[in-house]
mmCIF file of C-alpha atoms in Angstrom:
data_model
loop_
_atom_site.group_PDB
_atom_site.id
_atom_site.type_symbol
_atom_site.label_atom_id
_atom_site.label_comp_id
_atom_site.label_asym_id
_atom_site.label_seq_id
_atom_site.Cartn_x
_atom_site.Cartn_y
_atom_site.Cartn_z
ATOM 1 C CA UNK A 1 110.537 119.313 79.693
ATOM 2 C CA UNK A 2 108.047 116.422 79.709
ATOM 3 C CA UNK A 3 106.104 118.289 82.470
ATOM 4 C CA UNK A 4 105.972 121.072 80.676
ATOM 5 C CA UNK A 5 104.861 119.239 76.957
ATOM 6 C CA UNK A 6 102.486 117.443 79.291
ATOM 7 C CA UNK A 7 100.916 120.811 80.258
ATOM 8 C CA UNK A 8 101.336 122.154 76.838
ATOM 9 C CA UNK A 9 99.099 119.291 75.407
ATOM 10 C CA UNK A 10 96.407 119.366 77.962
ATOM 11 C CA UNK A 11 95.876 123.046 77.229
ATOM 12 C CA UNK A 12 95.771 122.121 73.627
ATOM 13 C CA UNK A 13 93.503 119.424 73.570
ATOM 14 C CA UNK A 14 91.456 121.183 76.183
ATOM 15 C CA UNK A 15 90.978 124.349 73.590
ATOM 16 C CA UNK A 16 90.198 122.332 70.632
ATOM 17 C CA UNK A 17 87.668 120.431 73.019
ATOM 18 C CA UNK A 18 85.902 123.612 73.423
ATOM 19 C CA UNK A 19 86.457 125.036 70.193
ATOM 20 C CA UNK A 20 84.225 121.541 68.714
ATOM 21 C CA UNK A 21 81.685 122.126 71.494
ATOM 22 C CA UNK A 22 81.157 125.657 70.224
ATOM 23 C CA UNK A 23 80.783 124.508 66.764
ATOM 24 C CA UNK A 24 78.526 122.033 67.553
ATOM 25 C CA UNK A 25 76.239 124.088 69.409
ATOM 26 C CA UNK A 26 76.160 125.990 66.363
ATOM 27 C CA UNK A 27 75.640 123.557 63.999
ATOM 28 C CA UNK A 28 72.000 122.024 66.442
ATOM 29 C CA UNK A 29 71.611 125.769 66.760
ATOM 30 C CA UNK A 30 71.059 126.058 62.619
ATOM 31 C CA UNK A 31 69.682 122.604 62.202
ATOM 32 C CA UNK A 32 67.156 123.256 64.707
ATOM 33 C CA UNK A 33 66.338 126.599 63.200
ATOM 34 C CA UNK A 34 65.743 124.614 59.893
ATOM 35 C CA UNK A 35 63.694 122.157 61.176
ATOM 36 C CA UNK A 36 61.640 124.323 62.907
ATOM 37 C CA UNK A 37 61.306 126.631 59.945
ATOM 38 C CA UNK A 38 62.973 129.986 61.562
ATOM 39 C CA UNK A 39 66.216 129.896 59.671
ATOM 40 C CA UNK A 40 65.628 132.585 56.980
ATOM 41 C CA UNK A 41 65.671 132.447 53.132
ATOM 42 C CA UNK A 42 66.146 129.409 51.562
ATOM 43 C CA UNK A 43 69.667 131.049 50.261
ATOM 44 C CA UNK A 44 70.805 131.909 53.470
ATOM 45 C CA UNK A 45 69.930 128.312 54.468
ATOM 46 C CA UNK A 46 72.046 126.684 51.394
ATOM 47 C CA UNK A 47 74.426 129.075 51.946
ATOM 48 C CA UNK A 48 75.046 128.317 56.042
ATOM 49 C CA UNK A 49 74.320 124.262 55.211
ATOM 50 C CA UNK A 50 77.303 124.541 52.527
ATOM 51 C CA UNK A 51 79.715 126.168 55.208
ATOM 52 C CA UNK A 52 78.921 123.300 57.855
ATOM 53 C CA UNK A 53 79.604 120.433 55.070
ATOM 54 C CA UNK A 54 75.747 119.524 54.710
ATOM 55 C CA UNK A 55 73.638 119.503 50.986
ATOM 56 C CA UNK A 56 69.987 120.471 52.414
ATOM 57 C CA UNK A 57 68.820 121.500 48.676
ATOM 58 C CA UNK A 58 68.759 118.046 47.170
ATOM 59 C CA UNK A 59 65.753 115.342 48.274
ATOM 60 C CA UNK A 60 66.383 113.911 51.251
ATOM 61 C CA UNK A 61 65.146 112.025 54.350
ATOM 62 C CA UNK A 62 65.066 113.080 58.049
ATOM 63 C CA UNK A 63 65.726 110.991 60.997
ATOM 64 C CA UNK A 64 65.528 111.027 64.573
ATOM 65 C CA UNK A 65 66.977 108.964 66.994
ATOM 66 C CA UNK A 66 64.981 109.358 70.553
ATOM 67 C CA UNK A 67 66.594 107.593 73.898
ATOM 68 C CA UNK A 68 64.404 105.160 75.252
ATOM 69 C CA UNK A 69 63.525 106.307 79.077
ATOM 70 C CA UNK A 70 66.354 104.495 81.313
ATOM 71 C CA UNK A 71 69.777 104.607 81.750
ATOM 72 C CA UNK A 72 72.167 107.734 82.279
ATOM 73 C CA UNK A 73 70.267 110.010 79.892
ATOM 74 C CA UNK A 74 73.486 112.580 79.910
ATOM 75 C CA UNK A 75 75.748 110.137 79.361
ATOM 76 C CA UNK A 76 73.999 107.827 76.673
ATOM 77 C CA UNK A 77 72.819 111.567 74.692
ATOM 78 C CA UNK A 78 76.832 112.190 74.262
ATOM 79 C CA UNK A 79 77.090 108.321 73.119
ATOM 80 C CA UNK A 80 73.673 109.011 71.047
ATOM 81 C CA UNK A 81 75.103 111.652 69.081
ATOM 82 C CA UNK A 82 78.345 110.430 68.555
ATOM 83 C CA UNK A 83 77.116 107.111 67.330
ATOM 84 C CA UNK A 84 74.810 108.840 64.731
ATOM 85 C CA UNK A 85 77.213 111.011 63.775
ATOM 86 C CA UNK A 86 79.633 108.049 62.613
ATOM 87 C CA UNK A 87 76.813 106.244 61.006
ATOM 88 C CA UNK A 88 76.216 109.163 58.655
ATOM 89 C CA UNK A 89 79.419 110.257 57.835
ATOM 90 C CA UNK A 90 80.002 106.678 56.657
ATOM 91 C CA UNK A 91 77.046 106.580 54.657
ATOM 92 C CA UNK A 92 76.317 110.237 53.676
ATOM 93 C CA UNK A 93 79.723 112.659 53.988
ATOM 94 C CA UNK A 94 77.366 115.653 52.766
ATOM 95 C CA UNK A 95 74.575 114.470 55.451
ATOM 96 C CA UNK A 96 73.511 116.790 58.607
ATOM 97 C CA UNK A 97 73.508 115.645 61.578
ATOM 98 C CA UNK A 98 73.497 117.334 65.172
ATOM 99 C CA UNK A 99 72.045 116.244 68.751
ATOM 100 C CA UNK A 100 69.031 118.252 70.718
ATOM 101 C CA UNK A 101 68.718 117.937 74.576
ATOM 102 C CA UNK A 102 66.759 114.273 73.973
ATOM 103 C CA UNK A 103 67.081 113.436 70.425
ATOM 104 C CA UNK A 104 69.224 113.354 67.825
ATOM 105 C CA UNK A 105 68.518 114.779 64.233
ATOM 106 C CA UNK A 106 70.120 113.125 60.967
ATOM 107 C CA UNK A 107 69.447 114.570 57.606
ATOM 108 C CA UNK A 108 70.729 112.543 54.574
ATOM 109 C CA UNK A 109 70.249 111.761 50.893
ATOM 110 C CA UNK A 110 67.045 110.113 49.783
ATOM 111 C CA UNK A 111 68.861 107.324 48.227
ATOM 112 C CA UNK A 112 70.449 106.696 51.348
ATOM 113 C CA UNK A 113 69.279 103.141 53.217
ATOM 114 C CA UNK A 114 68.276 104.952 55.809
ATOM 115 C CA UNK A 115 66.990 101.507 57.961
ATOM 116 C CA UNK A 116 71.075 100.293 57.755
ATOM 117 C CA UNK A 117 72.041 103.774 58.929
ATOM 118 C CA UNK A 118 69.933 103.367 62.092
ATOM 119 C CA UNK A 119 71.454 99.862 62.747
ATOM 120 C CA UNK A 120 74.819 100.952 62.181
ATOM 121 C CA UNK A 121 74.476 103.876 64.848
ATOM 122 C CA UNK A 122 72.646 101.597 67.146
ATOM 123 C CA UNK A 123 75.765 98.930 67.076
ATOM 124 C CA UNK A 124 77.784 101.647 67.501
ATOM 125 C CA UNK A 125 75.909 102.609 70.528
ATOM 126 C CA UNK A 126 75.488 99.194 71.714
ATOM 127 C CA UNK A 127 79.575 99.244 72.134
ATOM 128 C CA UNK A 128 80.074 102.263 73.601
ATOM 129 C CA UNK A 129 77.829 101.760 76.413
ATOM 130 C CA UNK A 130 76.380 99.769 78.867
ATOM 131 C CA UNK A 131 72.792 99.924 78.930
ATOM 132 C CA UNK A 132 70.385 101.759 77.207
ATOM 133 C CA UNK A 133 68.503 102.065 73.619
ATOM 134 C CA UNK A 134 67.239 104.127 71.745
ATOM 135 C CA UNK A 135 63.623 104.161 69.242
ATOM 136 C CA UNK A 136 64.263 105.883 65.398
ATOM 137 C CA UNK A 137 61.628 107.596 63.486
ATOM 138 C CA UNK A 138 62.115 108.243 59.595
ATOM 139 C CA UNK A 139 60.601 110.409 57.265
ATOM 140 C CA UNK A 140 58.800 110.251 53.929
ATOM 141 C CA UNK A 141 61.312 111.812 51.206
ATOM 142 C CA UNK A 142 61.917 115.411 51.385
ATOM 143 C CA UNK A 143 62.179 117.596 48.337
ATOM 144 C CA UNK A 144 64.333 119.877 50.110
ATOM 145 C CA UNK A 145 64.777 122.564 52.524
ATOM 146 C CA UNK A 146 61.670 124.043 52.602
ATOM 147 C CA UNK A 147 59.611 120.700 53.474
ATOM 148 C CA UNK A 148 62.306 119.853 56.306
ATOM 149 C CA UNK A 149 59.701 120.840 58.901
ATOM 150 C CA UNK A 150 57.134 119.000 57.865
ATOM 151 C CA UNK A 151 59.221 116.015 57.141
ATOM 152 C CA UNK A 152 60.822 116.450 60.569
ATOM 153 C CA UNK A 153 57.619 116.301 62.164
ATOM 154 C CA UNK A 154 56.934 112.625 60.396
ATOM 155 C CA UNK A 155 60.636 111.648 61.671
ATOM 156 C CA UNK A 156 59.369 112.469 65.659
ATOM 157 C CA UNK A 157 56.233 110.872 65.183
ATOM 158 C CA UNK A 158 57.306 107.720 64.028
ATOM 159 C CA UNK A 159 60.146 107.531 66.373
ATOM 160 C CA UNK A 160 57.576 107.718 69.256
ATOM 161 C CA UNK A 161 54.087 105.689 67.823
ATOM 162 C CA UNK A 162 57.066 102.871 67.038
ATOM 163 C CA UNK A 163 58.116 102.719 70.776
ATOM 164 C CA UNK A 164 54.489 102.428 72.097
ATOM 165 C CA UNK A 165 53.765 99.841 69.622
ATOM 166 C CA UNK A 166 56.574 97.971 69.455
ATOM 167 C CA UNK A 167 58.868 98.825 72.480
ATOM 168 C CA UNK A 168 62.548 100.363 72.957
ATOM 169 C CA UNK A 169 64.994 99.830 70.205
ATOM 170 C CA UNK A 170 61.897 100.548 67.247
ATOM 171 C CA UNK A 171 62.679 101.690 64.182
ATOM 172 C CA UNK A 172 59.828 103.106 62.244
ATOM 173 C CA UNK A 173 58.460 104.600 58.814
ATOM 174 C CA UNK A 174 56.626 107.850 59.020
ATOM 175 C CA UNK A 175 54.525 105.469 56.314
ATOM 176 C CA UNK A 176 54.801 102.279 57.994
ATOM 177 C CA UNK A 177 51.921 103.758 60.415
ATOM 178 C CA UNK A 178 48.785 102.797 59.030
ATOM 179 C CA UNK A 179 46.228 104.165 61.183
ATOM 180 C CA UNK A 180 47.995 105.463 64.013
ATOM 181 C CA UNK A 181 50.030 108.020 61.744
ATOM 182 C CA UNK A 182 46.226 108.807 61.234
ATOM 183 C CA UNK A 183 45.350 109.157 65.285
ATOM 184 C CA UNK A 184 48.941 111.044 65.876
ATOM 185 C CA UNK A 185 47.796 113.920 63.688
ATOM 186 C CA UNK A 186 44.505 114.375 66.412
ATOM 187 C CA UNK A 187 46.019 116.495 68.790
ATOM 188 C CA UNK A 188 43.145 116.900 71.521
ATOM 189 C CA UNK A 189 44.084 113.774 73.506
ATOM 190 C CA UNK A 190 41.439 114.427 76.000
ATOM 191 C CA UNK A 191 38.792 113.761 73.236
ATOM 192 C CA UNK A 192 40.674 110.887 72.324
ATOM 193 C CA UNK A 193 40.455 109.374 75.549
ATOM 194 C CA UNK A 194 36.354 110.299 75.490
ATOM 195 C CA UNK A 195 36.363 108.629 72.594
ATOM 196 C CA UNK A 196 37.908 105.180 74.164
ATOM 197 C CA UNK A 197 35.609 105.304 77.440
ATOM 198 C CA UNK A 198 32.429 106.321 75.294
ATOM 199 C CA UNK A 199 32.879 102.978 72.936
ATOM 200 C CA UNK A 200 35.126 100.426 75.375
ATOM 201 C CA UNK A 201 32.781 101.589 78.306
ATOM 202 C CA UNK A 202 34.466 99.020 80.897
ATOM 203 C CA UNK A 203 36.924 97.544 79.172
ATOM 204 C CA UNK A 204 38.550 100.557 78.780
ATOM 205 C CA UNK A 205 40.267 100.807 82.010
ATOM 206 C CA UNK A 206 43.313 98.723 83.031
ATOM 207 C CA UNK A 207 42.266 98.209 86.770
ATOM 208 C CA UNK A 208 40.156 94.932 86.653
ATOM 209 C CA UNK A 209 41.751 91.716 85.299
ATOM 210 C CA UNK A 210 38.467 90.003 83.739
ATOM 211 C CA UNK A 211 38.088 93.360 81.699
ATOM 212 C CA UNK A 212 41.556 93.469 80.421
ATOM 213 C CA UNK A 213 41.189 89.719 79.735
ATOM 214 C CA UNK A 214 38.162 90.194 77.844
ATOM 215 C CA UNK A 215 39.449 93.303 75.923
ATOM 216 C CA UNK A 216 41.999 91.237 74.763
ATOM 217 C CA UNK A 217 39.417 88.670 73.451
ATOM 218 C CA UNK A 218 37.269 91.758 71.265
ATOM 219 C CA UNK A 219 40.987 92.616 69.880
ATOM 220 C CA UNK A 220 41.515 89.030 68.294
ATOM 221 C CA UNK A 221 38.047 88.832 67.247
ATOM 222 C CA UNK A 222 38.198 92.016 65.458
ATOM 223 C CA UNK A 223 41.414 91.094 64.159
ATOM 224 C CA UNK A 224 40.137 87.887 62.372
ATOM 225 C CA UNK A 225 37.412 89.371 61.581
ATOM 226 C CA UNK A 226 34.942 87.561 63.988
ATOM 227 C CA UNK A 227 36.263 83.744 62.684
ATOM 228 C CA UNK A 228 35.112 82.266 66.317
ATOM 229 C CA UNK A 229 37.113 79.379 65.354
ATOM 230 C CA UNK A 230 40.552 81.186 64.836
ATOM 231 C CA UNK A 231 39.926 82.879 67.466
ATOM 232 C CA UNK A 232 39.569 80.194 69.748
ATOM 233 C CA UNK A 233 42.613 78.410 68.545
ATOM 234 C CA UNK A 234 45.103 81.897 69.139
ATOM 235 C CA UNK A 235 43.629 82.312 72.570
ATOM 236 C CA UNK A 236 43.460 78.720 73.247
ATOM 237 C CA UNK A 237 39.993 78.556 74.661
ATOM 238 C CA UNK A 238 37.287 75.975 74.246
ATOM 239 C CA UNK A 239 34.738 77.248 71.378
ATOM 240 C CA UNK A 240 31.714 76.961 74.061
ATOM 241 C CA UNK A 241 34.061 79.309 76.311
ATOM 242 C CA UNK A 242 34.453 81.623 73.338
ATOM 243 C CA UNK A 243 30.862 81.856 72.391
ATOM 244 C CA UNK A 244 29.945 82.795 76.097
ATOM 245 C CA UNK A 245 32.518 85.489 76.074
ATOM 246 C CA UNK A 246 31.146 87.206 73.085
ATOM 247 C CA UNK A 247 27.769 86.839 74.239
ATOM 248 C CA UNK A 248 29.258 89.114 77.557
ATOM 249 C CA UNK A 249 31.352 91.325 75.036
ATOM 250 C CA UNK A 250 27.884 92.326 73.869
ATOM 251 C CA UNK A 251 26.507 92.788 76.677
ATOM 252 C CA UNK A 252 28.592 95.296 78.031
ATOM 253 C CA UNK A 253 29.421 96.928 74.515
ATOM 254 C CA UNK A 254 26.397 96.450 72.356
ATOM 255 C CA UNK A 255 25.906 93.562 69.314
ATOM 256 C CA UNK A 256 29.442 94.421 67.553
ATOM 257 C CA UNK A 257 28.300 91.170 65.179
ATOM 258 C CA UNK A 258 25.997 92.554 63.505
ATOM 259 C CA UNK A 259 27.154 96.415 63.187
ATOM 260 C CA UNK A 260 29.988 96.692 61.411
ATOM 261 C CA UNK A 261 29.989 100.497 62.180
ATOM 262 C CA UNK A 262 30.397 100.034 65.595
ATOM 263 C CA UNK A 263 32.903 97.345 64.979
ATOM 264 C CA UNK A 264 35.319 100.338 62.988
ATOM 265 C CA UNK A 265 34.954 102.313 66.474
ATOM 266 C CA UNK A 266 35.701 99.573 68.762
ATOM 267 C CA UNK A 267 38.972 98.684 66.395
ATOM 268 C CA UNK A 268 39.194 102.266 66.736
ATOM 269 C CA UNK A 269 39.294 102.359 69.956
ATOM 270 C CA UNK A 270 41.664 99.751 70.815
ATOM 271 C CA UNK A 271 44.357 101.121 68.636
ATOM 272 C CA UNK A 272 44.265 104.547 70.731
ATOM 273 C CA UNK A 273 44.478 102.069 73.750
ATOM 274 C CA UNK A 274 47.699 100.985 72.487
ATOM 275 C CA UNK A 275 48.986 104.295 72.149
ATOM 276 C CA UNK A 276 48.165 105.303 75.119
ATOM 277 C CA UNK A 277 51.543 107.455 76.486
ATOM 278 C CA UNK A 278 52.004 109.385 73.398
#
């Protein structure tokens, strides 16, 4: 009799192990069909969000959760989506969430702290595995289902310009950006990376030392806005040191001291360096 219970159970909990792994194909199915705009009317959309538990029509924000590259990426995408999926339902009951192939996609209400949602999921990750992060993009607030695209577009972005900039485990505001929300939108990279070896000329490569080394000495001059002496402090050089290495700077990239226009495209140019990846 216990064999046979035994048997009876597995079969059960087998059954209702595929029946949620239907249902959850169909609910990243919809989700990605709103998100990408392709679901239909905005009816049929209220009307298929209502069936799955979710409230699309109200303003909201979207977030996406994208594994960081390392680990068991099959393994940590089933912890991914399970941990997010906690998170909101403890925060949002009527929220929509569902996982992709490499993210995960959280929709919830604009009053929502959506920053404690993202640390909540990531502790819950944290536990449930090993190794492995992940980088979280958020949106701007959505007005409702109609704008879901666009705001799920922000969500990606943000999630990936917050890695390069700030490493694995980023969470970022579509906002939050400043100018590289700005140099996302440009979508020919190639004439991006024109740009950077037209104005950084040398400096623009990673392969020699002294020019990485002196690339990093424009950056804090630009940054304090050519204060020699602050400058000399943060990178702990002698001020006669400095003033040589500016005189080289110019050299190779023209007199950046007295044209502030060229100054905008060499800060320009740096900031595409650090996005470099993208």
């Amino acid at each position: 009799m216990l064999e046979r219970a035994a048997t009876v159970a597995a079969l059960v909990i087998t059954r209702q192990d595929a029946v949620n792994a239907v249902e959850s194909k169909y609910r990243a199915d919809f989700l990605r069909d709103v998100l990408t705009g392709r679901a239909g009317t905005g009816e049929r959309v209220a009307n298929r969000s209502r069936a799955f538990g979710w409230d699309l029509e109200r303003p909201v924000t979207v977030l996406v959760a994208e594994l960081d590259p390392e680990g068991d990426e099959r393994t940590a995408q089933d912890r991914l989506v399970t941990s997010w999926t906690a998170a909101v339902r403890r925060h949002d009951q009527r929220g929509a969430v569902a996982g992709f192939s490499h993210e995960v996609v959280a929709v919830v209400d604009a009053s929502a702290d959506s920053a404690k949602v993202a640390r909540d999921a990531a502790s819950a990750f944290a536990d449930a595995i090993t190794s492995g992060t992940f980088s979280t993009g958020t949106s701007r607030t959505c007005p409702g289902a109609d704008s879901l695209p666009e705001a799920y577009g922000q969500a990606l972005k943000a999630a990936r310009v917050g890695r390069q900039l700030h490493g694995p485990g980023a969470v970022a505001h579509f906002d939050q950006l400043g100018v590289y929300r700005l140099l996302s939108l440009v979508n020919d990279t190639a004439e991006l990376h024109a740009f950077v070896r037209e104005t950084l000329g040398p400096l623009a490569a990673d392969d020699d030392t002294e020019n990485a080394d002196l690339r990093r000495t424009l950056q804090v001059l630009l940054e304090t806005n050519l204060n020699v002496a602050e400058t000399a402090r943060r990178l702990h050089f002698h001020y006669n040191t400095l003033r040589y290495r500016i005189g080289k700077l110019e050299r190779l990239l023209g007199n950046f001291t007295d044209d502030p226009h060229l100054r905008l495209n060499l800060t320009l140019a740096l900031h595409v360096l650090r996005m470099r990846g993208i």
